[in-house]
Amino acid sequence: MNRKSIDKLLTSIGLVLSIFFFAAAGLLQWGHSFAANTVTTQLQAQNIFFPEAGSEGFTAEEFPDLQQWGGQQVTTGEQARGYADEYIWVHMKGAAKAVTGKEATYSEVSGTYMKMSKDPAADQAEVAKYAGLRQTLFMGNTLRGLLLYGYAFATIGTIAGIAAVAAYAGGVLLLILGATGLWHARRMRRESSAATPTLKIGRAHV
């Protein structure tokens, strides 16, 4: 395969790839918009608000990273992560420590409650505390899970948005390279034609 054929092949591949990159970028951008809109819509429906900044139980000493969202509704993936991991989780650990003396998990509390509830000699006041803590941790885990799903979905959408920009850039670059390749091929063809010598056949003299 000569140089001319190779140039044409590479140029064609570049142009086809540029179309592929543009199509991928469009799909990724759609995915980004869909994820962002869905997360916002679903979180707004939950109607969850951060306490006012500096208020009781929400001081800067306890929740320094959450003060920026004080009084705001949870509508973004990052806010959902903060509310789940830095607000609900802290209260869950505090509630568990108040009853059990340690940062017990739901499974630990539930197991202890089930054992105590079957013991006729168990202190009913303690049983009631464990029952309340069990419900608190169950509800906390459920809400945390839903919020963190929203955060994960929002993060995927963000990654799709970044990938869309990269795909657009790749498509533009390949389009420019393909166009440059076509221009170069035509230029080489013209130069080759101009450089071809014209043969003149004269009359032979005897």
PDB file of N, CA and C in Angstrom, residues 89-112 130 133-134 136-138 141:
ATOM      1  N   TRP A  89     -25.629  10.147  60.425  1.00  0.00           N
ATOM      2  CA  TRP A  89     -24.724   9.144  60.978  1.00  0.00           C
ATOM      3  C   TRP A  89     -24.216   9.540  62.366  1.00  0.00           C
ATOM      4  N   VAL A  90     -23.920  10.830  62.538  1.00  0.00           N
ATOM      5  CA  VAL A  90     -23.463  11.304  63.849  1.00  0.00           C
ATOM      6  C   VAL A  90     -24.546  11.117  64.900  1.00  0.00           C
ATOM      7  N   HIS A  91     -25.795  11.432  64.548  1.00  0.00           N
ATOM      8  CA  HIS A  91     -26.892  11.260  65.494  1.00  0.00           C
ATOM      9  C   HIS A  91     -27.168   9.781  65.775  1.00  0.00           C
ATOM     10  N   MET A  92     -27.006   8.937  64.780  1.00  0.00           N
ATOM     11  CA  MET A  92     -27.197   7.505  64.995  1.00  0.00           C
ATOM     12  C   MET A  92     -26.160   6.961  65.979  1.00  0.00           C
ATOM     13  N   LYS A  93     -24.910   7.366  65.801  1.00  0.00           N
ATOM     14  CA  LYS A  93     -23.859   6.911  66.706  1.00  0.00           C
ATOM     15  C   LYS A  93     -24.090   7.443  68.117  1.00  0.00           C
ATOM     16  N   GLY A  94     -24.554   8.696  68.205  1.00  0.00           N
ATOM     17  CA  GLY A  94     -24.829   9.273  69.512  1.00  0.00           C
ATOM     18  C   GLY A  94     -25.971   8.571  70.220  1.00  0.00           C
ATOM     19  N   ALA A  95     -27.019   8.244  69.467  1.00  0.00           N
ATOM     20  CA  ALA A  95     -28.165   7.552  70.055  1.00  0.00           C
ATOM     21  C   ALA A  95     -27.770   6.167  70.534  1.00  0.00           C
ATOM     22  N   ALA A  96     -26.959   5.475  69.744  1.00  0.00           N
ATOM     23  CA  ALA A  96     -26.515   4.127  70.130  1.00  0.00           C
ATOM     24  C   ALA A  96     -25.632   4.177  71.369  1.00  0.00           C
ATOM     25  N   LYS A  97     -24.754   5.157  71.430  1.00  0.00           N
ATOM     26  CA  LYS A  97     -23.852   5.273  72.571  1.00  0.00           C
ATOM     27  C   LYS A  97     -24.603   5.606  73.850  1.00  0.00           C
ATOM     28  N   ALA A  98     -25.682   6.394  73.733  1.00  0.00           N
ATOM     29  CA  ALA A  98     -26.460   6.769  74.913  1.00  0.00           C
ATOM     30  C   ALA A  98     -27.148   5.561  75.547  1.00  0.00           C
ATOM     31  N   VAL A  99     -27.505   4.573  74.742  1.00  0.00           N
ATOM     32  CA  VAL A  99     -28.214   3.397  75.252  1.00  0.00           C
ATOM     33  C   VAL A  99     -27.259   2.246  75.562  1.00  0.00           C
ATOM     34  N   THR A 100     -26.324   1.995  74.655  1.00  0.00           N
ATOM     35  CA  THR A 100     -25.455   0.813  74.802  1.00  0.00           C
ATOM     36  C   THR A 100     -24.075   1.135  75.355  1.00  0.00           C
ATOM     37  N   GLY A 101     -23.708   2.403  75.377  1.00  0.00           N
ATOM     38  CA  GLY A 101     -22.378   2.773  75.850  1.00  0.00           C
ATOM     39  C   GLY A 101     -21.317   2.694  74.776  1.00  0.00           C
ATOM     40  N   LYS A 102     -21.723   2.342  73.545  1.00  0.00           N
ATOM     41  CA  LYS A 102     -20.778   2.281  72.426  1.00  0.00           C
ATOM     42  C   LYS A 102     -21.515   2.601  71.134  1.00  0.00           C
ATOM     43  N   GLU A 103     -20.765   2.780  70.064  1.00  0.00           N
ATOM     44  CA  GLU A 103     -21.365   3.104  68.768  1.00  0.00           C
ATOM     45  C   GLU A 103     -21.823   1.806  68.095  1.00  0.00           C
ATOM     46  N   ALA A 104     -22.868   1.223  68.643  1.00  0.00           N
ATOM     47  CA  ALA A 104     -23.366  -0.061  68.161  1.00  0.00           C
ATOM     48  C   ALA A 104     -24.094   0.092  66.829  1.00  0.00           C
ATOM     49  N   THR A 105     -24.036  -0.960  66.019  1.00  0.00           N
ATOM     50  CA  THR A 105     -24.732  -0.967  64.734  1.00  0.00           C
ATOM     51  C   THR A 105     -26.170  -1.455  64.912  1.00  0.00           C
ATOM     52  N   TYR A 106     -26.958  -1.318  63.844  1.00  0.00           N
ATOM     53  CA  TYR A 106     -28.348  -1.769  63.895  1.00  0.00           C
ATOM     54  C   TYR A 106     -28.424  -3.267  64.170  1.00  0.00           C
ATOM     55  N   SER A 107     -27.581  -4.052  63.515  1.00  0.00           N
ATOM     56  CA  SER A 107     -27.637  -5.505  63.700  1.00  0.00           C
ATOM     57  C   SER A 107     -27.315  -5.895  65.143  1.00  0.00           C
ATOM     58  N   GLU A 108     -26.361  -5.192  65.758  1.00  0.00           N
ATOM     59  CA  GLU A 108     -26.024  -5.477  67.154  1.00  0.00           C
ATOM     60  C   GLU A 108     -27.179  -5.135  68.085  1.00  0.00           C
ATOM     61  N   VAL A 109     -27.766  -3.963  67.873  1.00  0.00           N
ATOM     62  CA  VAL A 109     -28.880  -3.523  68.719  1.00  0.00           C
ATOM     63  C   VAL A 109     -30.087  -4.427  68.516  1.00  0.00           C
ATOM     64  N   SER A 110     -30.371  -4.792  67.268  1.00  0.00           N
ATOM     65  CA  SER A 110     -31.510  -5.644  66.984  1.00  0.00           C
ATOM     66  C   SER A 110     -31.341  -7.020  67.620  1.00  0.00           C
ATOM     67  N   GLY A 111     -30.112  -7.554  67.553  1.00  0.00           N
ATOM     68  CA  GLY A 111     -29.856  -8.852  68.160  1.00  0.00           C
ATOM     69  C   GLY A 111     -30.050  -8.823  69.673  1.00  0.00           C
ATOM     70  N   THR A 112     -29.550  -7.748  70.301  1.00  0.00           N
ATOM     71  CA  THR A 112     -29.713  -7.611  71.751  1.00  0.00           C
ATOM     72  C   THR A 112     -31.180  -7.455  72.120  1.00  0.00           C
ATOM     73  N   TYR A 130     -34.075  -0.326  74.048  1.00  0.00           N
ATOM     74  CA  TYR A 130     -33.500  -1.022  72.889  1.00  0.00           C
ATOM     75  C   TYR A 130     -34.486  -1.073  71.728  1.00  0.00           C
ATOM     76  N   LEU A 133     -34.297   2.387  70.203  1.00  0.00           N
ATOM     77  CA  LEU A 133     -33.025   2.552  69.492  1.00  0.00           C
ATOM     78  C   LEU A 133     -33.016   1.731  68.216  1.00  0.00           C
ATOM     79  N   ARG A 134     -33.557   0.540  68.283  1.00  0.00           N
ATOM     80  CA  ARG A 134     -33.637  -0.333  67.098  1.00  0.00           C
ATOM     81  C   ARG A 134     -34.406   0.353  65.973  1.00  0.00           C
ATOM     82  N   THR A 136     -34.927   3.613  65.699  1.00  0.00           N
ATOM     83  CA  THR A 136     -34.180   4.807  65.287  1.00  0.00           C
ATOM     84  C   THR A 136     -33.078   4.455  64.301  1.00  0.00           C
ATOM     85  N   LEU A 137     -32.314   3.412  64.605  1.00  0.00           N
ATOM     86  CA  LEU A 137     -31.210   3.012  63.725  1.00  0.00           C
ATOM     87  C   LEU A 137     -31.723   2.461  62.400  1.00  0.00           C
ATOM     88  N   PHE A 138     -32.847   1.759  62.438  1.00  0.00           N
ATOM     89  CA  PHE A 138     -33.422   1.229  61.193  1.00  0.00           C
ATOM     90  C   PHE A 138     -33.858   2.381  60.277  1.00  0.00           C
ATOM     91  N   ASN A 141     -30.725   4.211  58.971  1.00  0.00           N
ATOM     92  CA  ASN A 141     -30.058   3.485  57.886  1.00  0.00           C
ATOM     93  C   ASN A 141     -30.846   3.572  56.582  1.00  0.00           C
TER      94      ASN A 141
END
